[in-house]
Short mmCIF file of C-alpha atoms and ligand atoms in Angstrom, two decimals:
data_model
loop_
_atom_site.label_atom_id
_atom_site.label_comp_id
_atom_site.label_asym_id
_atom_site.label_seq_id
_atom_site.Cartn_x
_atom_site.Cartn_y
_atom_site.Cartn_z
CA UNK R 7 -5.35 112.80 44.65
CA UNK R 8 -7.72 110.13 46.77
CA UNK R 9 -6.32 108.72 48.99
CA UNK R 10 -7.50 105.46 50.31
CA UNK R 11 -8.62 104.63 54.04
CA UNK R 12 -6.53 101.61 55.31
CA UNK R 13 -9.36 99.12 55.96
CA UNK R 14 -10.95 99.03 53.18
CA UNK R 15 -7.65 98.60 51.69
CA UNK R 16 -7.39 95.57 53.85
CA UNK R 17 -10.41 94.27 53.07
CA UNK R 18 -9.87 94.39 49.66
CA UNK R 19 -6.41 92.38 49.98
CA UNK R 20 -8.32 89.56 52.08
CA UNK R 21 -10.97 89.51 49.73
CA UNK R 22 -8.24 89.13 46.53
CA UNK R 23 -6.64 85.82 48.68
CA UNK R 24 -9.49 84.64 49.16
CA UNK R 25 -10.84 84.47 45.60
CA UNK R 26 -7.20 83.21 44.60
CA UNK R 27 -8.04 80.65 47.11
CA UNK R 28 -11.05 79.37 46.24
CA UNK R 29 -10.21 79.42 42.38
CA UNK R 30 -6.92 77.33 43.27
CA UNK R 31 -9.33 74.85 45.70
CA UNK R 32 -11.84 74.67 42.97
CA UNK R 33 -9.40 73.98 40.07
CA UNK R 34 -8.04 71.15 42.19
CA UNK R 35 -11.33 70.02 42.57
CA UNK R 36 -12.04 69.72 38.71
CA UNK R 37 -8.67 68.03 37.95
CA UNK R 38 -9.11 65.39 40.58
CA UNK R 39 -12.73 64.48 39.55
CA UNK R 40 -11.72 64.45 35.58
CA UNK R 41 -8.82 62.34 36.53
CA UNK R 42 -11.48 60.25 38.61
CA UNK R 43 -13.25 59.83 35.90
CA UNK R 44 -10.26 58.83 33.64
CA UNK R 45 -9.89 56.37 35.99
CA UNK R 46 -13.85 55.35 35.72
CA UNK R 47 -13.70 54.93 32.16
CA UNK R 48 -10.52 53.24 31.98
CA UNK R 49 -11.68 50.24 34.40
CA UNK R 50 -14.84 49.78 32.66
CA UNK R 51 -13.27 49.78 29.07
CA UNK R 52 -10.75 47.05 30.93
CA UNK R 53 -13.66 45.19 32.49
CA UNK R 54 -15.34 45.12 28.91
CA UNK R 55 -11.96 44.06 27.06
CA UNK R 56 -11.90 41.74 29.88
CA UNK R 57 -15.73 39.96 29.04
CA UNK R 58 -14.94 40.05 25.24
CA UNK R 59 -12.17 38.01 25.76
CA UNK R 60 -13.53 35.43 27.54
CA UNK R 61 -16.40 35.09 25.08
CA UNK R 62 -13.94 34.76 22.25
CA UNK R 63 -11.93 32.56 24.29
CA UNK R 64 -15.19 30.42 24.87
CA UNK R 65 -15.47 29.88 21.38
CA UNK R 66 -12.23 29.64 19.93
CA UNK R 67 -11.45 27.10 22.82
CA UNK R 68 -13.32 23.93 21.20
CA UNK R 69 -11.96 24.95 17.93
CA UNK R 70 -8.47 25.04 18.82
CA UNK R 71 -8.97 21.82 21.00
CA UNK R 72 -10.69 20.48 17.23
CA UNK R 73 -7.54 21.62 15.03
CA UNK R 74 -4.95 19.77 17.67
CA UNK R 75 -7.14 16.84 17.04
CA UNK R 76 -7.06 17.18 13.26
CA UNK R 77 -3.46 17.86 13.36
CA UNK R 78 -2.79 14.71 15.42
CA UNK R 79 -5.12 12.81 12.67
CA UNK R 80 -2.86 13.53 9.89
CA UNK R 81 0.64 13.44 11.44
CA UNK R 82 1.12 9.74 9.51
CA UNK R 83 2.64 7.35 11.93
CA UNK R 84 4.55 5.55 9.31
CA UNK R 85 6.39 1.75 9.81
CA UNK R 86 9.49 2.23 11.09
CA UNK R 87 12.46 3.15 8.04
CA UNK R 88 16.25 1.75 8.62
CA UNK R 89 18.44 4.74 7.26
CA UNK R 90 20.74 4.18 4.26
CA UNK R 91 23.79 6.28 3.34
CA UNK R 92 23.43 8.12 -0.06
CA UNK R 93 25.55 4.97 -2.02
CA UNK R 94 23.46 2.44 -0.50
CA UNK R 95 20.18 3.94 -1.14
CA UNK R 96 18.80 3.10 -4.59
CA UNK R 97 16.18 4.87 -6.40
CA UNK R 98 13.09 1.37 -6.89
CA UNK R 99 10.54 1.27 -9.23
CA UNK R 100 7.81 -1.48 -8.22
CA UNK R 101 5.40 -2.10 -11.13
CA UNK R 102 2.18 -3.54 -9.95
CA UNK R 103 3.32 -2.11 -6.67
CA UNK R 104 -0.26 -1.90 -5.10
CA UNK R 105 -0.96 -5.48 -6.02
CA UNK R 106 -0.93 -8.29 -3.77
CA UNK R 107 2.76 -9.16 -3.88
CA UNK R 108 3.67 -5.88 -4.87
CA UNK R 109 2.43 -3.92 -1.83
CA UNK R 110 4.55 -6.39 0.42
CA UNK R 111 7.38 -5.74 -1.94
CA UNK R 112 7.28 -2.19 -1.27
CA UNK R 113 7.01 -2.28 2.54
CA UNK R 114 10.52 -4.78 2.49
CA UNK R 115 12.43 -2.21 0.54
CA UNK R 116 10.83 0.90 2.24
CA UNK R 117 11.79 -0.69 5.59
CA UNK R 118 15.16 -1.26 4.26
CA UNK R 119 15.41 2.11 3.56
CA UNK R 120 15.26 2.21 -0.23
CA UNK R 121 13.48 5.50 -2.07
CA UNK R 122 10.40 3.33 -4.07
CA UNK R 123 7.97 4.70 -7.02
CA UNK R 124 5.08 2.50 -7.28
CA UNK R 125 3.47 2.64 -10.73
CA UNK R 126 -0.12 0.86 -11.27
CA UNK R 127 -2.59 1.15 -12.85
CA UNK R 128 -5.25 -0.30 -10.23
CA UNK R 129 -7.07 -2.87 -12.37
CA UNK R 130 -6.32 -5.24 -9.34
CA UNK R 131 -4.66 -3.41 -6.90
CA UNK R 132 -5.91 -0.68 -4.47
CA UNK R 133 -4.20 2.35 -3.17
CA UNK R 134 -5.47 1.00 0.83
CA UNK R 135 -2.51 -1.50 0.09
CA UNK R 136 0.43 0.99 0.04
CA UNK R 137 -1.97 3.76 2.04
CA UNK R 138 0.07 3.39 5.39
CA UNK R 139 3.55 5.04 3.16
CA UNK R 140 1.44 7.69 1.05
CA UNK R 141 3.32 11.39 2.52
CA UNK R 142 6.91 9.58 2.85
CA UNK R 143 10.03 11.00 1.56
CA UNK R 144 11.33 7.96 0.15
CA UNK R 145 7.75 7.05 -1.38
CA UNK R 146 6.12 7.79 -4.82
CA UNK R 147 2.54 6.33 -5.82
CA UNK R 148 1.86 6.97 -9.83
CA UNK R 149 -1.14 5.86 -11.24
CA UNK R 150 -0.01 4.87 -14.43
CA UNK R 151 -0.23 2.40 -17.24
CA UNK R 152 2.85 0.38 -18.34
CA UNK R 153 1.13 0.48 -21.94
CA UNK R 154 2.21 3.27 -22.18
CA UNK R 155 6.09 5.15 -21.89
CA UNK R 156 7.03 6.12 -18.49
CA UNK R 157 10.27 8.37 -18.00
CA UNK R 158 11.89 8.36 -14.88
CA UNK R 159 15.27 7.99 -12.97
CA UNK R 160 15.53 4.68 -11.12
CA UNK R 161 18.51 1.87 -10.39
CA UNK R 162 16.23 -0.79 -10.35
CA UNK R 163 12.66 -2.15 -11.93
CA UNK R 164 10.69 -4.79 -10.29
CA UNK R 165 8.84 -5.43 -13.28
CA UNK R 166 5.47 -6.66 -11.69
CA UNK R 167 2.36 -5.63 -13.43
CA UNK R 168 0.09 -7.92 -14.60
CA UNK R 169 -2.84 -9.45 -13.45
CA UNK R 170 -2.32 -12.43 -11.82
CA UNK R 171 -5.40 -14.62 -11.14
CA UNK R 172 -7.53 -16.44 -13.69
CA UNK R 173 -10.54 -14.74 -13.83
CA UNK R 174 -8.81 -11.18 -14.10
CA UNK R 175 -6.13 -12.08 -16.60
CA UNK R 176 -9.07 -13.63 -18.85
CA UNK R 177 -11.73 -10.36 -17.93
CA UNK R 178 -9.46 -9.12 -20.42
CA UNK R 179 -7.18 -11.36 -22.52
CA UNK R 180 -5.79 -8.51 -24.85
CA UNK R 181 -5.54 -5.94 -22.20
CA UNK R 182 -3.40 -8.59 -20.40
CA UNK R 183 -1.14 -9.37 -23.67
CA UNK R 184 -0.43 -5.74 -24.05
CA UNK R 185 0.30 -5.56 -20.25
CA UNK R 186 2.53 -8.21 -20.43
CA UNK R 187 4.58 -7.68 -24.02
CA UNK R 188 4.10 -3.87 -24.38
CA UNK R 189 4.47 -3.14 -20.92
CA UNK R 190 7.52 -4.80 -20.81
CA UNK R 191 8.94 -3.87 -23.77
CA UNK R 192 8.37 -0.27 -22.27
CA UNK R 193 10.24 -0.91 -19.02
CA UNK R 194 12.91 -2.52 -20.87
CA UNK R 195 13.19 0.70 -22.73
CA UNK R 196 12.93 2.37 -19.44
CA UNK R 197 16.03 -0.11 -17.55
CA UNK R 198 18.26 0.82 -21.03
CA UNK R 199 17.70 4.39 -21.18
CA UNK R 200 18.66 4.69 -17.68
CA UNK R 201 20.95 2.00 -16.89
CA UNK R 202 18.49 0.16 -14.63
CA UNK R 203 18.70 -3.37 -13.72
CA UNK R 204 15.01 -5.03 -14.13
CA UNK R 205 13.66 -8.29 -12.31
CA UNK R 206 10.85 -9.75 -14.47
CA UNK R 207 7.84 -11.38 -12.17
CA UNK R 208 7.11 -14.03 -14.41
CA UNK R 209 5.22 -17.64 -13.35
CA UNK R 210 5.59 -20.56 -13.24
CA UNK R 211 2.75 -21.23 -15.35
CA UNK R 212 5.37 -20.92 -18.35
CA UNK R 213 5.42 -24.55 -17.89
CA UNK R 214 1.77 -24.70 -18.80
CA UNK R 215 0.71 -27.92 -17.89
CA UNK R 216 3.70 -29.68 -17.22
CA UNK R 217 4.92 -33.32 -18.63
CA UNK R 218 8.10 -32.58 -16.03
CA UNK R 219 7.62 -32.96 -12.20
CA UNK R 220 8.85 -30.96 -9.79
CA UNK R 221 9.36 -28.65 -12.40
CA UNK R 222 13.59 -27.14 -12.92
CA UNK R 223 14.01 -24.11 -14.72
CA UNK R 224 15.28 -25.80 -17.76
CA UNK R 225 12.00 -27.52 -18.38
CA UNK R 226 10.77 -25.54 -21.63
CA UNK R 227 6.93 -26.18 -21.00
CA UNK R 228 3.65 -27.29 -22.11
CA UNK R 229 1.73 -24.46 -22.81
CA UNK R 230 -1.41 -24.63 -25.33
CA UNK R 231 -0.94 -21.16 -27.52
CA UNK R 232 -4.53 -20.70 -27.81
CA UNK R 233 -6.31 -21.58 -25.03
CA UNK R 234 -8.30 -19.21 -22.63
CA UNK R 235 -4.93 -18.61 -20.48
CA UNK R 236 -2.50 -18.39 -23.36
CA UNK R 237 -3.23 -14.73 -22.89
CA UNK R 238 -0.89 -15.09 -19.28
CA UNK R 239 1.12 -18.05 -19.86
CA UNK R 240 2.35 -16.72 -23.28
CA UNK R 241 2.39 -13.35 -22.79
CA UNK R 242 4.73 -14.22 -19.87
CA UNK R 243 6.80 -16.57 -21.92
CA UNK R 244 7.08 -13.94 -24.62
CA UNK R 245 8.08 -11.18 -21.88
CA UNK R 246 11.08 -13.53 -20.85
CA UNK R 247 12.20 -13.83 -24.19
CA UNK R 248 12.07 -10.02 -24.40
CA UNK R 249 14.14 -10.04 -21.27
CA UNK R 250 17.21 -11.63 -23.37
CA UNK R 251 16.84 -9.93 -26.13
CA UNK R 252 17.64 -6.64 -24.43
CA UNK R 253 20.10 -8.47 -22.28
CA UNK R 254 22.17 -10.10 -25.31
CA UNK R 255 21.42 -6.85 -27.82
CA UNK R 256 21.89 -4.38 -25.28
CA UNK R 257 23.38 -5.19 -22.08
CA UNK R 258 20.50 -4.82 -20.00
CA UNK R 259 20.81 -6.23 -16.67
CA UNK R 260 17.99 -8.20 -16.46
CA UNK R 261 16.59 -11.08 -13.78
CA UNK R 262 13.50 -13.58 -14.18
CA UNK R 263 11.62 -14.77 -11.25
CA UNK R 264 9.44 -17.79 -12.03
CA UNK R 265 7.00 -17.31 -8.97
CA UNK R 266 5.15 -20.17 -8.01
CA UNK R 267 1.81 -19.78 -6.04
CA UNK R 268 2.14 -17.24 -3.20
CA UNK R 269 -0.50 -16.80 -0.84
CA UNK R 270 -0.62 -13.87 2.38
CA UNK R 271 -2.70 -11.30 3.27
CA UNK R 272 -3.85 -8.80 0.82
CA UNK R 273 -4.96 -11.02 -1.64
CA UNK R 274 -7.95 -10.12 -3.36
CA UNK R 275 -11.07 -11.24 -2.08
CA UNK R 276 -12.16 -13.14 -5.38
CA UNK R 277 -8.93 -14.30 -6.40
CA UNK R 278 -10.67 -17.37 -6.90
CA UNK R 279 -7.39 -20.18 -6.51
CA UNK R 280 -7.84 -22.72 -3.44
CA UNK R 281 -6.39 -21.00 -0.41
CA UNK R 282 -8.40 -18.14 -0.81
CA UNK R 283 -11.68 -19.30 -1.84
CA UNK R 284 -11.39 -22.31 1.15
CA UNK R 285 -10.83 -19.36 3.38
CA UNK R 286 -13.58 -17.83 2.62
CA UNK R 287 -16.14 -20.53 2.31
CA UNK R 288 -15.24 -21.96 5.41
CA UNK R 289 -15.42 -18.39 7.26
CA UNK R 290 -18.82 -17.99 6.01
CA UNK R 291 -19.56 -21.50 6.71
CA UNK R 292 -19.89 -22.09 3.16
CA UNK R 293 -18.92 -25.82 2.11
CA UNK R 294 -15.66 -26.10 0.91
CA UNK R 295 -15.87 -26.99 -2.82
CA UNK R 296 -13.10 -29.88 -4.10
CA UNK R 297 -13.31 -30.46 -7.92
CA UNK R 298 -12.82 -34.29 -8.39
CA UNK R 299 -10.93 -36.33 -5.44
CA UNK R 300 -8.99 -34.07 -4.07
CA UNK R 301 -6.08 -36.13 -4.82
CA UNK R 302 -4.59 -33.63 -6.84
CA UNK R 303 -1.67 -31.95 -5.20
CA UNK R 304 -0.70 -27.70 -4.75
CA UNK R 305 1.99 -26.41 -3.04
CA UNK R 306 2.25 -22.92 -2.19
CA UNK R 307 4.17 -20.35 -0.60
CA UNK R 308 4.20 -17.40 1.92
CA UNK R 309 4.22 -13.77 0.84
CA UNK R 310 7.34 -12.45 2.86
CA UNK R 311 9.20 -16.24 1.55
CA UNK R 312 8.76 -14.81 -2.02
CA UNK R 313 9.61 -11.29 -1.47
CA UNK R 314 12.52 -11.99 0.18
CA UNK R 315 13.40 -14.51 -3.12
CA UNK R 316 12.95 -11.45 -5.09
CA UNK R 317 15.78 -9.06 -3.32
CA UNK R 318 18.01 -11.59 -3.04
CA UNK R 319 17.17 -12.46 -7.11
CA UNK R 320 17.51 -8.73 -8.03
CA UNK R 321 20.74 -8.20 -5.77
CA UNK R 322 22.59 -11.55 -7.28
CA UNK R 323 24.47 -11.71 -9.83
CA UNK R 324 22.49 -14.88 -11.52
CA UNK R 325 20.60 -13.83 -14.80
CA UNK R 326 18.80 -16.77 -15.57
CA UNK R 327 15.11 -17.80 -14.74
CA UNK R 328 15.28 -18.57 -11.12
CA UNK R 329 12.16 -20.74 -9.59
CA UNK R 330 11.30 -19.10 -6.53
CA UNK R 331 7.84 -21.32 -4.50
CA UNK R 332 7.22 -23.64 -1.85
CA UNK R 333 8.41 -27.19 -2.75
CA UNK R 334 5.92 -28.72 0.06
CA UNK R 335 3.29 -30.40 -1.44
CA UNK R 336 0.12 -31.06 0.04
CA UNK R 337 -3.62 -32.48 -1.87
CA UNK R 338 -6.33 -30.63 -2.18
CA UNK R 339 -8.36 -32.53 0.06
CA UNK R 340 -5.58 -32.00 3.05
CA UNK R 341 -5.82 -28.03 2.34
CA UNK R 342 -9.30 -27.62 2.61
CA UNK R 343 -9.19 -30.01 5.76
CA UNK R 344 -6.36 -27.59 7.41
CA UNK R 345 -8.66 -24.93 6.51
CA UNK R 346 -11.33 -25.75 7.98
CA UNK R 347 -9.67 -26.66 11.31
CA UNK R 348 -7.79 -23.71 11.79
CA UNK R 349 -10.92 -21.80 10.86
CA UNK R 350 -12.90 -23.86 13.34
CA UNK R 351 -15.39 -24.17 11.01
CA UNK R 352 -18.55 -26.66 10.68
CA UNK R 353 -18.22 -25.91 6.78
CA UNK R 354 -18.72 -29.58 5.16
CA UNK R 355 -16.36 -30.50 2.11
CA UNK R 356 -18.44 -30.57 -1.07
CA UNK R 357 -17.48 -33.31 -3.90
CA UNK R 358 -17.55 -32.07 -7.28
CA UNK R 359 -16.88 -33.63 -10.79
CA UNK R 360 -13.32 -32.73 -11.44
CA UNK R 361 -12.20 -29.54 -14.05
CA UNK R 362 -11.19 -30.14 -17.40
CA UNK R 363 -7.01 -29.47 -17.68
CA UNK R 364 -6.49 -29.68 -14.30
CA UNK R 365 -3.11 -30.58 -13.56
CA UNK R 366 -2.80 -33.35 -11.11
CA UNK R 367 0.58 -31.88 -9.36
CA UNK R 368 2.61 -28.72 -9.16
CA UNK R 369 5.93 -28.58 -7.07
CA UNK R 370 8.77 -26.52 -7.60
CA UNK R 371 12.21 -27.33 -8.19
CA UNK R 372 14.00 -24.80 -6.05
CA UNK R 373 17.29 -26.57 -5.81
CA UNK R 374 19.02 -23.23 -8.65
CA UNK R 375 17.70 -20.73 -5.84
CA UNK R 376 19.02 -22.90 -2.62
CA UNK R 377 22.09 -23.13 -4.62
CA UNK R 378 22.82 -19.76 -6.14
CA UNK R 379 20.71 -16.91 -4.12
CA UNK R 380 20.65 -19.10 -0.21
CA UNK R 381 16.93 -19.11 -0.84
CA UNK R 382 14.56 -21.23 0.40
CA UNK R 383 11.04 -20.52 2.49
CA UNK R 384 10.77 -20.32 5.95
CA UNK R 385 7.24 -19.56 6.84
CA UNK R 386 5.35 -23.09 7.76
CA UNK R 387 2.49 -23.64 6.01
CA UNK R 388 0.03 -23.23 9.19
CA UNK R 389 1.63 -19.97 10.56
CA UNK R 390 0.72 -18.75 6.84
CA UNK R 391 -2.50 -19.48 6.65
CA UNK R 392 -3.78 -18.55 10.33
CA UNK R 393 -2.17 -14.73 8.85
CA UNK R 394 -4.20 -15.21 5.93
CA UNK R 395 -7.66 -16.00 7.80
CA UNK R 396 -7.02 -13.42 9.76
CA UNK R 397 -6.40 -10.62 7.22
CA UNK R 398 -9.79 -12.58 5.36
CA UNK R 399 -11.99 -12.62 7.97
CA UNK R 400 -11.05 -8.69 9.02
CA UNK R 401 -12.13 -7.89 5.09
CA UNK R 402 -15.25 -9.66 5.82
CA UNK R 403 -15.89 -7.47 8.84
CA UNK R 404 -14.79 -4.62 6.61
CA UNK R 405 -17.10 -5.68 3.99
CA UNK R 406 -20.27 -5.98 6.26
CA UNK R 407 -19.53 -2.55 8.00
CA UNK R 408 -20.59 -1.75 4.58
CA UNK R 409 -17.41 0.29 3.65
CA UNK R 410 -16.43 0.11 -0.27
CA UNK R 411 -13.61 -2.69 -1.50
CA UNK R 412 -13.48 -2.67 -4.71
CA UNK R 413 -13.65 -5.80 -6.31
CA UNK R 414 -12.07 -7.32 -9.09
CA UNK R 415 -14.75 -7.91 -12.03
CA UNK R 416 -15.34 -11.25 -12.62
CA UNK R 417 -14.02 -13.16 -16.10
CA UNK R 418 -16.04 -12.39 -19.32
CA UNK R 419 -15.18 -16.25 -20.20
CA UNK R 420 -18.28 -18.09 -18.24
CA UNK R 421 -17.80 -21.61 -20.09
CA UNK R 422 -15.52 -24.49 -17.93
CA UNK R 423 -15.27 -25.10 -14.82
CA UNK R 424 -12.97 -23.24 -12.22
CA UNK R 425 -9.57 -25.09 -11.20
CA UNK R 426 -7.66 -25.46 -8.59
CA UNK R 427 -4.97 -23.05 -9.60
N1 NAD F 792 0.47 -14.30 -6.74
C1 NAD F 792 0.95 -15.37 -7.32
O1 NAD F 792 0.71 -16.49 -6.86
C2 NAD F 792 1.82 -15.24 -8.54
C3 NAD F 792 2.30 -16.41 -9.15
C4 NAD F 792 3.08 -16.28 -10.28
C5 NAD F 792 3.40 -15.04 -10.78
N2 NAD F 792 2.93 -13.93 -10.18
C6 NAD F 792 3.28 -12.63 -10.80
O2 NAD F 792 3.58 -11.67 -9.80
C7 NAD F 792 3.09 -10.38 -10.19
C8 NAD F 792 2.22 -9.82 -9.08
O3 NAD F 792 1.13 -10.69 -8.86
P1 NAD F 792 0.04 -10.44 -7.71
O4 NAD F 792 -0.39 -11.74 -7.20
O5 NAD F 792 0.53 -9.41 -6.78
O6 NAD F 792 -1.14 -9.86 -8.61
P2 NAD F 792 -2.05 -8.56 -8.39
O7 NAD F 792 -3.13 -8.63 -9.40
O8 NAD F 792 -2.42 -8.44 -6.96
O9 NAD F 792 -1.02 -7.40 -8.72
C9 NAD F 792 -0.75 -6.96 -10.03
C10 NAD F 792 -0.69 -5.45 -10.01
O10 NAD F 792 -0.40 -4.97 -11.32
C11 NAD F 792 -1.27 -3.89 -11.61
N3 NAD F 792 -1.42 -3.80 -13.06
C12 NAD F 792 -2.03 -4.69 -13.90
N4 NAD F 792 -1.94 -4.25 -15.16
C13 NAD F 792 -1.25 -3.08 -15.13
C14 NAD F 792 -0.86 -2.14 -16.12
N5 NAD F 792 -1.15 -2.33 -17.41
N6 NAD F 792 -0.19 -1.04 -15.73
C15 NAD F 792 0.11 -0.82 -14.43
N7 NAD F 792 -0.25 -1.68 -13.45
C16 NAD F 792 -0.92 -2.79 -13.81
C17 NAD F 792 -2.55 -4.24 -10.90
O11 NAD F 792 -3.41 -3.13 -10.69
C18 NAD F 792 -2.02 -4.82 -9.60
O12 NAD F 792 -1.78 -3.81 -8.66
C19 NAD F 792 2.36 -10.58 -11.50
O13 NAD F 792 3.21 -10.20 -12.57
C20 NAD F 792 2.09 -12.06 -11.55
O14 NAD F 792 2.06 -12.53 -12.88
C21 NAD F 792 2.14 -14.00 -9.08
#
């Protein structure tokens, strides 16, 4: 057996320590610098993560700043809508809603909290007239013809489609017989099938050229059959007596509004009757052009007067024709002098000879309205007008900041003289 000397026993011991020593110090060493650089890589990855985020953030900024915008842009600030319980609100259908008269129609009964379905078929009206409700709950636009059948569910029909003015009712004459008999034959159909009560917009020009003065409702007319307007004046006459026959043969509810002339903003630019084409002239310092003396006399009415007729017509219980205009009469000659003063223009007033058939007066009777529907017009004359110039002269701006209106095309008859309608 060897046995071993004690030192180098000892030494051997110290040695063993030692080398456990140093392996423990150096494994400590290798865990803290891994861990340091753990650490390292960690704060560089953040400081990267860090940068790429504020370049993305740099460009998404704008864009999201661009979308808020957008978003703001088409959140429609509508005018403001009274709110109806479920039995008050009625389901409207405005024919000829985005004319003239019909756009103002539609804002009264949207305001009043009513659900309303325009239907046109923009010969003369323009979807900028009812743009401002387009995206409402309680509002429809349809561009549609009354030619043809429309089926929907509706209480009542404001029956208003039809050109209106001279030189678009004669661009056309048959288009505007059809209009007028078909298209209200159709929404007769229409106010049976469904049980809805229908208000006919017909005119006063049923009385042609009248032998009667002021004219009352049971005045039967003067209308020549086959002259170049017989394609309004009869095919108006003939949608009355449509109105009846559904009303006697089967029960439809039906009301007749003899409107008188209505003036307001929103009439077309080339309407071509007085108020509008004074306006005009004298805001572009045109002269003011008076066929014959100016002696003959007009009297016309404000747009909110006459849509305010119509609800109360189509909420009454009065079935007849109802006149509904301004009985104050005024001559030619004093309109275009109004005109021109509250225009401030230097437009001089140009004599010329006077138009074959034009009638010398035209004044309403409204004494059945007063009576029966609490109706007259409110709006004086010169608060009317100063509206109108200033809806006219903001289309003229409009017009020369070379934006697109379309425009009504102008009448294929170019024989006679224009009239003071
Ligand atoms: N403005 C007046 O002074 C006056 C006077 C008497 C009667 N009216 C009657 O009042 C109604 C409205 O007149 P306005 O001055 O607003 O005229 P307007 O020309 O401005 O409006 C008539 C509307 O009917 C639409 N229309 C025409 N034919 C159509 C068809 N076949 N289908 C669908 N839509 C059609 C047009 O595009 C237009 O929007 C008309 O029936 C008119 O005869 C008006």
């Amino acid at each position: 057996m060897v046995s071993r000397a004690p030192l180098p026993r000892l030494l051997t011991a110290l040695n063993r320590r030692r080398m456990k020593l140093l392996l423990a110090i150096a494994l400590v060493a290798y865990v803290a610098s891994v861990w340091g650089n753990f650490v390292n890589m960690r704060s560089i990855q953040e400081n990267g993560e860090q940068k790429m985020e504020n370049k993305i953030e740099e460009v998404i900024a704008p864009l999201r700043e661009k979308i808020r915008d957008l978003e703001k842009s088409f959140t429609q600030k509508y005018p403001p809508v009274k709110f109806l319980s479920e039995k008050d609100r009625k389901r409207i259908l405005i024919t000829g809603g985005a004319g003239f008269v019909g756009s103002h129609l539609t804002d009264k009964l949207m305001m009043d909290g009513h659900e309303v379905t325009v239907v046109d078929n923009f010969f003369t009206g323009r979807k900028r007239n009812v743009e401002h409700w387009i995206g409402h709950e309680n509002f429809e636009l349809i561009n549609h013809d009354v030619v043809e059948p429309l089926y929907i569910e509706v209480d009542q029909i404001y029956h208003l489609a039809s050109p209106a003015s001279p030189p678009n009712y004669m661009y056309n004459p048959i288009k505007t017989l059809k209009t007028n008999t078909i298209g209200t034959l159709n929404m007769l159909g229409l106010a049976k099938r469904v049980g809805a009560r229908l208000l006919l917009a017909s005119t006063s020009e049923v009385y042609g050229d009248p032998e009667v003065h002021p004219q009352n409702e049971d005045y039967w007319g003067h209308v020549n059959p086959i002259g170049p307007r017989a394609c309004y004046d009869e095919g108006k006459r003939v949608a009355e007596t449509m109105c009846y026959a559904y009303m006697k043969q089967e029960g439809v509810e039906v009301r007749v509004a003899r409107i008188f002339n209505t003036f307001g903003p929103r009439m077309h630019m080339n309407d071509g009757r007085v108020v509008s084409n004074f306006i005009l002239q004298a805001l572009q310092g045109e002269p003011l052009t008076v066929y014959g003396s100016g002696s003959q006399t007009r009297a016309f009415q404000y747009v909110s007067d006459l849509v305010n007729g119509l609800v109360a017509l189509m909420n009454s219980n009065v079935s007849s024709p109802v006149n509904l205009g301004n009985p104050e009469e005024h001559t030619i000659l004093e309109f275009a002098q109004m005109i021109k003063n509250l225009v401030g223009s230097g437009s001089e007033i140009q004599f010329l000879s006077e138009a074959q058939d034009d009638p010398q007066k035209r004044k309403p009777d409204i004494q059945k309205a007063k009576l029966l529907l609490g109706w007259e017009p409110v709006v004086p004359l010169e608060e009317g007008l100063n509206k109108a110039i200033h809806y006219f002269r903001k289309e003229l701006e409009y017009q020369a900041n070379n934006q697109y209106i379309p425009k009504p095309k102008p009448a294929r008859i170019k024989k006679g003289r224009t009239r003071h309608n």
